[in-house]
XYZ file of C-alpha atoms in Angstrom:
771
model
C 235.325 -4.441 -51.632
C 234.104 -1.108 -52.895
C 230.585 -1.938 -51.624
C 231.879 -2.678 -48.126
C 233.911 0.506 -48.119
C 230.807 2.452 -49.121
C 228.870 0.833 -46.252
C 231.730 1.638 -43.805
C 231.677 5.208 -45.102
C 227.867 5.441 -44.743
C 227.975 4.143 -41.231
C 230.767 6.625 -40.289
C 228.496 9.225 -41.621
C 225.608 8.166 -39.329
C 228.028 8.139 -36.573
C 229.123 11.586 -37.280
C 225.435 12.937 -37.612
C 224.575 11.246 -34.374
C 227.396 12.872 -32.464
C 226.698 16.106 -34.247
C 223.121 15.726 -33.222
C 224.144 15.015 -29.437
C 226.602 17.800 -29.483
C 224.285 20.173 -31.210
C 221.645 19.301 -28.746
C 224.068 19.953 -25.854
C 225.307 23.269 -27.410
C 221.743 24.333 -28.203
C 220.843 23.540 -24.504
C 223.867 25.522 -23.318
C 222.932 28.269 -25.605
C 219.289 28.339 -24.446
C 220.807 28.565 -20.829
C 222.842 31.395 -21.676
C 220.163 33.055 -23.591
C 217.895 32.786 -20.544
C 220.718 34.112 -18.232
C 221.044 37.065 -20.577
C 217.433 37.775 -20.068
C 216.439 37.004 -23.731
C 213.304 34.970 -22.588
C 212.399 37.712 -19.942
C 213.774 39.477 -17.135
C 215.894 37.378 -14.767
C 216.634 38.129 -11.088
C 219.871 39.593 -10.354
C 222.104 38.434 -7.420
C 220.650 41.249 -5.318
C 217.104 39.928 -5.770
C 218.177 36.325 -5.386
C 219.761 37.294 -2.087
C 216.649 39.155 -1.036
C 213.613 37.564 -2.792
C 210.519 39.852 -2.728
C 207.750 38.237 -0.790
C 204.866 40.092 1.117
C 205.087 39.663 4.846
C 202.151 40.211 7.068
C 202.477 42.487 10.209
C 202.551 40.424 13.509
C 200.697 41.495 16.549
C 202.404 39.813 19.622
C 201.009 39.823 23.245
C 202.934 40.599 26.272
C 203.252 36.814 27.128
C 204.799 35.965 23.855
C 201.681 34.668 21.853
C 200.856 35.699 18.260
C 197.601 37.463 18.741
C 196.975 38.027 15.029
C 198.382 39.316 11.728
C 197.660 42.237 9.790
C 197.848 41.715 5.776
C 195.904 42.549 2.584
C 196.770 39.719 0.167
C 199.373 37.615 1.802
C 199.122 36.359 5.252
C 202.570 35.277 5.496
C 205.086 34.993 8.412
C 208.277 33.179 7.619
C 209.878 30.398 9.837
C 213.404 29.362 10.103
C 214.509 25.846 9.149
C 215.105 24.904 12.527
C 211.324 25.324 13.352
C 210.246 22.771 10.830
C 209.632 19.337 12.314
C 211.978 16.590 10.719
C 208.897 14.577 9.608
C 207.515 17.742 7.857
C 210.767 18.038 5.725
C 210.984 14.267 5.240
C 207.258 14.331 3.712
C 208.298 17.105 1.227
C 211.389 15.385 0.132
C 209.695 11.973 -0.044
C 206.881 13.410 -2.049
C 208.129 16.204 -4.176
C 211.906 15.474 -4.805
C 213.423 12.341 -3.365
C 216.852 12.989 -4.830
C 216.974 16.790 -3.479
C 220.076 16.295 -1.614
C 221.981 14.762 -4.669
C 221.371 17.203 -7.308
C 222.277 21.061 -7.844
C 218.859 22.321 -8.880
C 218.024 20.082 -11.787
C 217.144 16.251 -11.409
C 218.715 14.984 -14.539
C 217.119 11.448 -14.117
C 213.789 12.894 -13.466
C 213.935 15.240 -16.485
C 214.940 12.574 -19.003
C 212.051 10.418 -17.595
C 209.612 13.207 -18.044
C 210.941 13.857 -21.431
C 210.671 10.299 -22.767
C 207.398 9.384 -20.931
C 205.921 12.799 -21.632
C 205.249 13.360 -17.904
C 203.078 10.443 -17.581
C 205.426 8.883 -15.035
C 205.661 11.953 -12.834
C 206.956 15.597 -13.338
C 210.684 16.603 -13.048
C 210.320 19.650 -11.089
C 212.764 19.868 -8.178
C 212.011 21.814 -5.063
C 214.522 24.301 -6.159
C 212.664 24.736 -9.492
C 209.420 25.217 -7.656
C 210.897 27.957 -5.408
C 212.147 29.492 -8.463
C 208.837 29.429 -10.239
C 206.998 30.712 -7.093
C 209.350 33.708 -6.550
C 210.546 34.577 -9.829
C 208.725 32.977 -12.866
C 205.020 33.015 -11.880
C 202.077 31.149 -13.125
C 202.676 28.774 -16.012
C 201.517 30.076 -19.455
C 198.973 28.144 -21.462
C 201.165 28.876 -24.557
C 203.492 25.963 -25.153
C 206.309 28.050 -26.407
C 206.154 30.388 -23.414
C 205.749 27.344 -21.178
C 209.094 25.985 -22.507
C 210.917 29.410 -22.128
C 209.412 29.602 -18.607
C 210.709 26.121 -17.745
C 214.430 27.075 -19.016
C 214.253 30.077 -16.851
C 213.253 27.938 -13.799
C 216.345 25.727 -14.625
C 218.686 28.608 -14.557
C 217.329 30.208 -11.564
C 217.236 26.958 -9.652
C 220.799 26.425 -10.278
C 221.623 29.851 -9.094
C 219.486 29.253 -5.921
C 221.482 26.202 -5.199
C 224.671 28.199 -5.477
C 223.244 31.058 -3.337
C 221.489 29.153 -0.544
C 221.905 25.802 1.584
C 219.582 22.927 0.976
C 218.020 23.820 4.371
C 217.342 27.414 3.397
C 215.864 26.309 0.009
C 213.351 23.976 2.099
C 212.587 26.767 4.375
C 211.935 29.062 1.602
C 209.548 26.757 -0.183
C 207.406 26.179 2.834
C 207.325 29.952 3.441
C 206.231 31.083 0.240
C 203.736 28.400 -0.756
C 199.874 29.513 -0.465
C 197.913 26.716 1.222
C 194.461 28.598 0.645
C 192.220 30.067 3.175
C 194.584 33.017 3.756
C 197.091 30.522 4.956
C 200.304 31.845 3.136
C 203.254 29.960 4.140
C 203.571 26.965 6.619
C 203.170 28.867 9.769
C 199.896 30.304 8.696
C 198.709 27.016 7.521
C 199.567 25.204 10.655
C 197.735 27.837 12.663
C 194.670 28.060 10.506
C 194.122 24.410 9.732
C 195.369 23.064 12.986
C 195.480 25.826 15.390
C 199.288 25.264 16.370
C 202.656 26.555 15.672
C 204.637 24.782 12.871
C 207.082 23.112 15.313
C 204.155 21.289 17.010
C 202.683 19.688 13.893
C 202.567 15.762 14.039
C 203.177 13.242 11.239
C 199.750 13.064 9.791
C 199.167 16.918 9.924
C 202.556 17.290 8.223
C 201.435 14.778 5.544
C 198.261 16.668 4.875
C 199.939 19.997 4.443
C 202.563 18.446 1.939
C 199.914 16.792 0.087
C 198.390 20.251 -0.525
C 201.570 21.315 -2.551
C 200.144 19.380 -5.444
C 197.159 21.720 -5.655
C 196.085 23.589 -2.579
C 192.649 24.524 -4.134
C 191.863 21.046 -5.059
C 193.131 19.402 -2.010
C 191.418 21.730 0.614
C 190.482 20.131 3.810
C 187.570 22.391 4.675
C 184.033 20.957 4.819
C 182.217 21.663 1.495
C 185.530 21.631 -0.396
C 187.254 18.337 -0.544
C 188.035 16.743 2.812
C 187.772 13.143 1.366
C 190.142 14.015 -1.515
C 192.529 15.730 0.954
C 192.505 12.707 3.043
C 193.414 10.398 0.151
C 196.290 12.772 -0.898
C 197.505 12.814 2.599
C 197.741 9.027 2.567
C 199.610 9.205 -0.639
C 202.327 11.301 1.309
C 202.418 8.649 3.996
C 202.900 5.908 1.408
C 205.774 7.860 0.227
C 207.107 8.347 3.736
C 206.792 4.598 4.211
C 208.447 3.845 0.567
C 211.656 5.842 1.547
C 211.842 4.270 4.938
C 210.970 7.374 6.871
C 208.171 5.625 8.837
C 207.277 1.970 9.118
C 204.371 0.207 7.415
C 202.643 -0.158 10.689
C 202.962 3.561 11.367
C 201.705 4.541 7.883
C 198.716 2.088 8.173
C 197.760 3.357 11.458
C 197.851 7.027 10.575
C 195.824 6.403 7.270
C 193.075 5.236 9.413
C 192.829 8.548 11.172
C 190.720 11.500 10.064
C 192.346 14.761 9.098
C 192.087 16.085 12.718
C 191.226 19.515 11.479
C 190.898 22.501 13.803
C 189.988 25.179 11.458
C 190.953 28.544 12.934
C 190.554 31.280 10.258
C 192.833 34.315 10.516
C 190.821 37.287 9.391
C 190.496 40.893 10.498
C 186.924 39.995 11.835
C 187.679 36.731 13.655
C 190.179 35.592 16.335
C 191.282 37.170 19.610
C 191.184 40.721 20.487
C 189.444 41.870 17.335
C 188.301 45.248 18.496
C 191.819 46.090 19.987
C 193.361 45.008 16.542
C 191.038 47.372 14.785
C 192.387 50.275 17.110
C 195.881 49.179 16.790
C 195.559 49.209 12.754
C 194.703 52.898 12.989
C 197.334 53.525 15.440
C 199.801 51.866 13.150
C 198.504 53.814 10.044
C 199.218 57.151 11.945
C 202.578 56.014 13.137
C 203.710 54.980 9.649
C 202.714 58.457 8.210
C 205.175 60.009 10.959
C 208.012 57.432 10.597
C 209.278 57.034 7.150
C 211.989 54.260 6.405
C 215.310 55.547 7.557
C 216.926 54.613 4.032
C 214.649 57.130 2.242
C 212.776 54.564 0.158
C 209.294 55.957 1.436
C 206.868 54.615 4.060
C 206.414 51.289 5.686
C 203.761 48.996 4.602
C 201.483 47.806 7.266
C 200.389 44.798 5.231
C 203.523 43.625 3.473
C 206.838 44.668 5.255
C 206.687 42.129 8.117
C 206.512 44.688 11.062
C 206.336 43.124 14.496
C 204.282 45.054 16.976
C 204.780 44.074 20.633
C 201.544 44.940 22.777
C 200.759 45.017 26.362
C 197.855 42.853 25.819
C 198.087 39.410 27.760
C 196.662 36.748 25.683
C 195.325 34.820 28.681
C 193.563 37.833 30.241
C 192.268 38.854 26.962
C 190.852 35.335 26.596
C 189.264 35.349 30.007
C 187.779 39.000 29.328
C 186.153 37.777 26.188
C 184.822 34.552 27.659
C 183.402 36.708 30.629
C 181.584 38.993 28.212
C 180.263 36.123 26.128
C 179.039 34.093 29.003
C 177.195 36.987 30.716
C 175.836 38.788 27.694
C 174.311 35.645 26.385
C 172.344 35.142 29.515
C 171.476 38.927 29.931
C 170.305 39.058 26.456
C 168.090 36.013 26.837
C 166.281 37.782 29.794
C 166.052 40.819 27.602
C 164.255 38.817 24.945
C 162.058 37.293 27.549
C 160.982 40.619 28.877
C 160.394 42.076 25.457
C 158.153 39.692 23.519
C 155.355 41.333 21.603
C 152.806 40.654 24.215
C 155.029 42.300 26.868
C 156.255 45.250 24.881
C 154.587 46.232 21.778
C 157.233 48.680 20.744
C 160.067 46.269 21.437
C 163.020 46.495 21.678
C 162.328 50.109 22.647
C 160.768 51.422 25.784
C 158.632 54.916 26.159
C 158.892 55.674 22.576
C 156.013 56.761 20.227
C 155.583 55.155 16.858
C 156.770 58.518 14.999
C 159.773 58.466 17.272
C 160.683 54.919 16.375
C 160.121 55.630 12.763
C 162.467 58.676 12.956
C 165.104 56.676 14.857
C 165.089 53.879 12.213
C 165.254 56.327 9.368
C 168.346 57.952 10.865
C 169.933 54.571 11.311
C 169.268 53.796 7.638
C 170.952 57.103 6.540
C 174.040 56.272 8.704
C 174.258 52.578 7.492
C 176.878 51.247 5.130
C 174.395 50.246 2.694
C 173.144 53.821 2.348
C 176.698 55.077 1.963
C 177.595 52.687 -0.651
C 174.410 53.033 -2.719
C 174.845 56.845 -2.441
C 178.252 56.651 -3.696
C 177.090 54.642 -6.687
C 174.773 57.339 -7.481
C 171.479 55.764 -6.564
C 168.541 58.181 -5.610
C 167.230 58.368 -2.188
C 163.887 56.797 -3.297
C 165.831 53.811 -4.631
C 167.968 53.591 -1.527
C 164.841 53.581 0.662
C 163.105 50.916 -1.438
C 166.118 48.596 -1.156
C 165.606 48.378 2.614
C 162.202 46.882 2.002
C 163.362 44.273 -0.501
C 164.010 40.687 0.942
C 167.646 39.965 0.832
C 169.694 36.841 1.741
C 171.873 37.512 4.726
C 173.795 36.148 7.589
C 172.747 37.490 11.020
C 174.185 37.331 14.430
C 172.779 35.211 17.174
C 174.057 34.235 20.444
C 173.598 30.581 19.386
C 175.479 31.104 16.171
C 175.106 32.805 12.806
C 171.665 32.362 11.039
C 171.450 32.257 7.320
C 168.103 33.708 6.459
C 166.115 36.042 4.137
C 165.111 39.250 5.678
C 164.473 42.898 4.614
C 167.359 45.019 5.437
C 164.949 47.298 7.515
C 163.912 44.413 9.685
C 167.492 43.385 10.055
C 168.213 46.718 11.379
C 165.520 46.721 13.981
C 166.605 43.036 14.844
C 170.174 44.157 15.608
C 168.899 47.038 17.749
C 167.372 44.401 20.046
C 170.984 43.411 21.205
C 172.643 44.676 24.290
C 176.303 45.667 24.011
C 179.355 45.765 26.065
C 182.735 47.399 26.520
C 185.506 46.367 28.724
C 189.160 47.235 29.424
C 191.597 46.062 31.966
C 194.869 47.910 32.877
C 197.904 47.779 35.213
C 197.618 51.118 37.253
C 201.444 51.151 38.027
C 202.499 50.891 34.252
C 199.537 51.754 32.202
C 199.832 48.541 30.407
C 196.352 47.436 28.906
C 196.066 43.794 29.579
C 192.389 43.233 28.080
C 190.330 45.151 25.569
C 186.765 43.860 24.584
C 184.977 46.552 22.500
C 181.746 44.710 21.875
C 180.107 41.298 21.607
C 180.920 40.210 18.158
C 183.221 42.177 15.813
C 182.107 40.446 12.658
C 178.595 41.883 13.139
C 179.028 44.848 15.413
C 182.163 46.801 14.695
C 181.692 49.857 16.786
C 184.303 49.788 19.592
C 182.807 50.533 23.058
C 186.175 50.942 24.835
C 187.434 54.046 23.192
C 185.090 54.964 20.432
C 182.027 54.877 22.249
C 180.924 57.307 25.000
C 177.996 56.903 27.250
C 176.582 58.628 30.522
C 178.770 57.266 33.382
C 176.137 57.655 36.169
C 177.465 57.235 39.619
C 180.843 56.065 38.499
C 181.657 59.736 38.314
C 180.978 60.470 41.989
C 184.569 59.520 43.061
C 186.060 62.499 41.000
C 183.574 64.773 43.260
C 184.691 63.045 46.397
C 188.366 63.171 45.522
C 188.178 66.928 44.800
C 186.473 67.542 48.103
C 188.989 65.433 50.100
C 191.880 67.167 48.162
C 190.384 70.733 48.952
C 188.815 70.108 52.236
C 190.721 67.574 53.858
C 187.594 65.445 54.594
C 187.625 62.044 56.016
C 185.529 59.026 54.936
C 184.110 59.140 58.452
C 182.893 62.707 58.135
C 179.102 62.919 58.406
C 176.642 65.024 56.404
C 172.758 65.438 56.529
C 170.895 63.173 54.176
C 168.337 65.879 53.459
C 167.499 67.439 50.132
C 169.540 70.349 48.904
C 169.056 72.888 46.334
C 171.730 74.653 44.365
C 169.978 77.907 43.432
C 169.817 79.236 39.899
C 172.809 81.380 38.924
C 175.371 79.645 41.219
C 178.181 78.015 39.293
C 176.374 79.451 36.221
C 173.349 77.108 36.806
C 170.514 78.440 34.640
C 167.910 76.755 36.879
C 167.702 75.530 40.486
C 169.060 71.916 40.921
C 167.625 69.732 43.533
C 168.446 66.064 43.059
C 166.520 63.307 44.590
C 167.742 60.149 46.163
C 167.013 56.980 44.149
C 164.978 55.424 46.861
C 163.332 58.795 47.660
C 164.406 58.297 51.436
C 165.811 61.137 53.488
C 166.621 61.917 57.137
C 169.476 61.345 59.464
C 173.220 61.541 58.665
C 175.625 59.639 56.533
C 179.341 59.150 56.577
C 180.962 59.751 53.359
C 181.897 56.203 53.093
C 178.204 55.108 53.634
C 177.078 57.895 51.229
C 179.372 56.845 48.396
C 178.802 53.045 48.949
C 175.102 53.585 48.764
C 175.097 56.409 45.883
C 173.298 58.883 48.044
C 172.795 61.710 45.606
C 171.951 64.344 48.087
C 175.399 64.140 49.718
C 177.214 64.099 46.518
C 175.228 67.286 45.671
C 176.411 68.770 48.962
C 179.859 68.099 48.009
C 179.444 69.728 44.708
C 178.046 72.699 46.473
C 181.183 73.021 48.620
C 183.739 72.775 45.794
C 182.035 73.739 42.420
C 181.929 72.153 39.125
C 184.938 73.658 37.665
C 187.539 72.146 40.164
C 185.750 68.666 39.690
C 186.210 69.025 35.885
C 189.961 70.102 36.537
C 190.286 66.853 38.537
C 188.817 64.911 35.784
C 190.978 66.406 33.216
C 194.073 65.668 35.294
C 192.955 62.056 35.565
C 193.113 61.941 31.766
C 189.502 62.582 30.739
C 189.497 64.550 27.580
C 185.707 64.371 26.559
C 183.419 67.439 26.973
C 182.263 68.107 30.486
C 179.799 71.126 30.950
C 180.552 73.022 34.075
C 177.172 72.574 35.841
C 176.452 70.965 39.300
C 174.465 68.013 37.590
C 177.805 66.464 36.315
C 178.092 65.267 40.146
C 175.666 62.543 39.256
C 177.272 61.310 36.233
C 175.638 63.235 33.080
C 178.898 63.329 30.978
C 179.368 60.880 28.198
C 182.578 59.361 28.721
C 184.500 56.284 27.411
C 185.481 53.110 29.198
C 189.092 53.770 28.216
C 188.966 57.216 30.034
C 187.249 55.956 33.110
C 189.597 53.112 33.651
C 192.716 55.210 33.328
C 191.110 57.827 35.591
C 190.446 55.240 38.258
C 193.808 53.718 37.785
C 195.297 56.993 39.272
C 193.698 56.239 42.693
C 195.126 52.794 42.839
C 198.647 54.233 41.710
C 198.902 56.656 44.710
C 197.648 59.665 42.814
C 200.024 59.207 39.796
C 198.145 59.347 36.371
C 199.764 56.914 33.745
C 198.558 57.207 30.263
C 197.132 53.818 29.008
C 199.835 51.946 26.920
C 199.102 49.493 24.259
C 202.256 49.162 22.170
C 205.512 48.450 23.674
C 207.710 48.359 20.594
C 207.728 48.017 17.024
C 210.364 46.022 15.005
C 211.013 45.550 11.302
C 211.365 42.237 9.838
C 214.938 41.990 10.728
C 214.384 42.769 14.421
C 215.558 46.344 14.227
C 213.747 48.405 16.789
C 211.700 51.060 15.039
C 209.741 52.467 18.044
C 210.244 52.107 21.856
C 207.445 53.056 24.204
C 208.133 56.113 26.678
C 205.808 56.266 29.776
C 203.818 59.300 30.112
C 202.833 60.080 33.766
C 201.989 63.001 35.939
C 201.173 63.616 39.705
C 197.461 64.380 40.089
C 196.715 63.720 43.738
C 198.839 63.369 46.782
C 199.367 59.708 47.878
C 197.137 60.426 50.954
C 194.101 61.752 48.940
C 194.368 58.787 46.639
C 194.497 56.251 49.325
C 191.514 57.871 51.036
C 189.487 57.825 47.869
C 190.449 54.188 47.367
C 189.352 53.517 50.836
C 185.868 55.293 50.090
C 185.595 52.911 47.033
C 186.281 49.764 49.155
C 183.111 50.554 50.880
C 181.186 50.018 47.784
C 182.048 46.252 47.723
C 181.810 45.815 51.563
C 178.467 47.074 52.093
C 177.201 48.945 48.998
C 176.114 48.240 45.467
C 179.206 46.112 44.845
C 178.587 43.777 47.731
C 177.291 41.189 45.212
C 180.926 40.401 44.745
C 181.124 39.072 48.299
C 179.133 36.099 49.958
C 176.363 33.914 48.775
C 173.588 35.055 50.864
C 171.185 35.927 48.066
C 171.772 32.930 45.843
C 168.064 31.921 46.027
C 167.131 35.315 44.604
C 165.176 34.911 41.136
C 167.236 37.783 39.588
C 170.481 36.132 40.614
C 169.566 32.812 39.039
C 168.570 34.482 35.852
C 171.264 37.057 35.183
C 173.948 37.180 37.792
C 176.360 34.895 35.712
C 178.913 33.156 37.752
C 177.426 34.119 41.082
C 178.460 33.599 43.938
C 181.847 35.209 43.263
C 182.741 35.025 46.999
C 185.744 37.379 46.939
C 187.333 37.956 50.206
C 190.320 40.191 49.216
C 190.182 44.047 49.278
C 188.300 45.437 46.205
C 187.636 48.996 45.472
C 184.902 49.938 42.887
C 181.886 51.784 41.764
C 178.680 50.835 40.026
C 176.784 53.174 37.807
C 173.207 53.350 36.459
C 172.057 56.198 34.279
C 168.597 57.410 33.515
C 165.954 54.666 32.795
C 168.686 52.138 33.007
C 170.015 52.883 29.717
C 173.534 52.195 30.779
C 175.192 49.951 33.397
C 178.598 50.354 34.630
C 181.178 48.816 36.991
C 184.749 49.756 37.650
C 186.651 47.527 40.094
C 190.210 47.804 41.279
C 192.656 45.516 43.104
C 196.067 46.888 43.881
C 197.664 45.898 40.377
C 194.634 45.769 38.116
C 191.891 48.086 37.299
C 189.034 46.968 35.141
C 185.963 48.805 33.760
C 182.805 47.400 32.177
C 179.958 49.023 30.402
C 176.701 47.450 29.248
C 173.842 49.103 27.355
C 171.829 49.016 24.000
C 172.941 50.837 21.008
C 169.945 53.189 21.384
C 169.257 54.415 24.791
C 165.639 53.367 24.511
C 166.904 49.684 24.448
C 166.815 48.931 28.059
C 165.428 46.818 30.706
C 162.050 48.428 32.315
C 163.115 47.415 35.920
C 166.099 48.817 37.770
C 166.654 45.402 39.311
C 167.751 44.121 35.994
C 168.976 47.356 34.552
C 171.305 48.530 37.148
C 175.115 48.435 36.810
C 175.321 45.728 39.590
C 173.221 43.562 37.381
C 174.460 44.399 33.985
C 177.927 45.042 34.297
C 179.277 43.777 37.613
C 178.817 39.924 36.752
C 181.433 40.490 33.808
C 184.020 41.990 36.212
C 183.408 39.026 38.751
C 183.526 36.387 36.031
C 186.734 37.867 34.697
C 188.490 38.110 38.040
C 187.571 34.587 38.930
C 189.262 33.418 35.794
C 192.434 35.658 36.514
C 192.649 34.558 40.158
C 192.336 30.909 39.018
C 195.441 31.398 36.757
C 198.156 31.826 39.341
C 200.873 32.605 36.805
C 199.039 36.079 36.257
C 199.886 37.078 39.811
C 196.819 39.359 40.062
C 196.869 40.827 43.616
C 194.713 39.696 46.471
C 196.461 41.994 48.971
C 195.611 45.308 50.668
C 195.994 48.632 48.961
C 199.308 50.093 50.218
C 198.753 52.624 53.036
C 200.835 55.753 52.895
C 203.586 55.967 55.525
C 202.067 59.253 56.774
C 198.210 59.393 56.805
C 196.748 62.575 58.546
C 193.137 61.653 57.406
C 191.155 59.065 59.549
C 189.799 56.184 57.590
C 188.803 54.002 60.428
C 185.207 54.998 61.249
C 184.849 52.514 64.041
C 187.100 54.744 66.198
C 184.559 57.577 66.085
C 181.288 55.570 65.895
C 179.744 57.930 63.231
C 178.712 55.270 60.672
C 175.391 57.045 60.198
C 171.853 56.864 61.815
C 170.406 53.370 61.717
C 167.083 54.536 60.122
C 168.834 55.432 56.844
C 171.880 53.387 56.871
C 170.174 50.155 55.485
C 171.195 49.130 52.049
C 168.854 47.591 49.556
C 170.890 45.371 47.203
C 168.362 45.862 44.433
C 169.386 49.503 43.809
C 172.392 51.391 42.653
C 172.881 54.645 40.860
């Protein structure tokens, strides 16, 4: 009996120890939770931080038609999306794969935790979606130290429970998708959808959603890009599809069908050197840096971060027109460059790509370029000697160089690569609404990744005959001239001393033909230099400069008669805005690129205010526009019209997109500078003004022949291609109508009534020439 009593007492003791152990374990776990809450294991987020978790948000650049042009960021290319923007199958895939009991727990999955504990994680982990959000936002990368790992896990549990109390299940799901890094600058689900599939999150299909959810396991390992792990990514995607089938989100038939498909990757990297409107974005970045300096946060906490504060910049750029502009530049410049290479083979030009330079001049040019290069700057900053730097330019180096057929991986001496890059012709293009000043397209060059110099606003080159309308407008304004007024087509000399001219100035016509009379309309259409010089002699350089200043041109213009023929170096940006004044009835409107700026919460921080000024009377502006219409009706811009020259060899080689066959009113002017170094065309319709410049980085990089090197051959085709694309897109509503005639017009613009179009022996036009 005593023995039985002793056994009962021993058993009772074991029972007590068992419950004491259980209770002690529970109390220990509770204590750990309290210790974690009190910050013993490290700082814990308070409710303020839980309410507003700190994540870096990229600045968004938004087009006028509502598209996301690009984002500005340093490390995190993140733009949050709301839960309502997540496709149902994307959410289903996440829950089925990562946390099937997500809707049944309050932050910790007890069943999953016990399973992980007893089987040491071999049958799956226990981290819930809430815990993973906690780790991503507040805990950080897991430590390799086991003790620290344990305390981190406890912190995750505590924070997960707090998150569940603070947020709805839907908000936690959205938070997880928004904070996860999918690799390749794809921070958050929106960036991932755009980068891997070129679409917005809401447009993802089931297999795309499955791939992205599969990347949650390890985005570095399951990376779909070629040369990474596309096969492993596909296998992981199929695991997610199996999970969707297992939990009845999709049928077995759908799962099997989707698993047979490839990833459907449409890799579209989002970086500062790739994508749409790269040159405009570079300009905009500098604009924003200046704006931020002058506009601190209203709460006094300092300056906005362009890269992390999630600003939204609403621009005037139209994504469709921008794409058409970039396509037009690409299509024409590739063909023009091919012809340039053809004409500058070693047997045709021993100093290629330069013309009319002596060997010592070429050496000097290349040496100057070396000293201006990024390589020189960096090596100099690192304390390298000039001798070492020069030697580095002759050392073969692996590099990737630009070509119109795609990038080329090669080994080349930096000195040779510098000369290679100088063989390329470049382009600058800007398109603007004259009435509003809204810049709709901005193409600063042929490839931003390799040529970052912006030829819209940063670059300035001689403008040639595109300057002549400023002389004509001044003369019309001061002398009340008509397009039908005639002037002798004979040589004129402006003597030394007049207008401060140091030497006599007597310009030649490009065709060296003289005699008879020309109407102003015929003279401008055919770029007759002698008549432009006569107008300059009547009004003087300073009034023309004043006119240019009022038209928004800020660059230096010397007060000499020769400016009449376009000797000043001006930018595409300045020239387009100036021409837009003629189309806008004499009112100059400063170009606008940014409509408004908002913070991440949608609060407006900046609102655009138009800047305008009256420069010309509506009558003078209309008459000048009428003169410019003559350029496309029978002058150097007439290539925009019919198809009569389609068999011409030059047209087949470089007149990209010809025939253009425009029949609507177009005003414009071509321009070609000395030795064909620069080709220009600025064209206007009533609600759109577009300017194009084409030329080499060095002025000695040029065509030998005027037929190829003139503005009508180098620049005009880009304008023609662009406008054809714009007109094909009816939603853009680019005008095909007449320029609006003033209600009161005292100047005659209908030359047929007077019959003074000019003498027949000099009025013929040779389409091969323009200046």
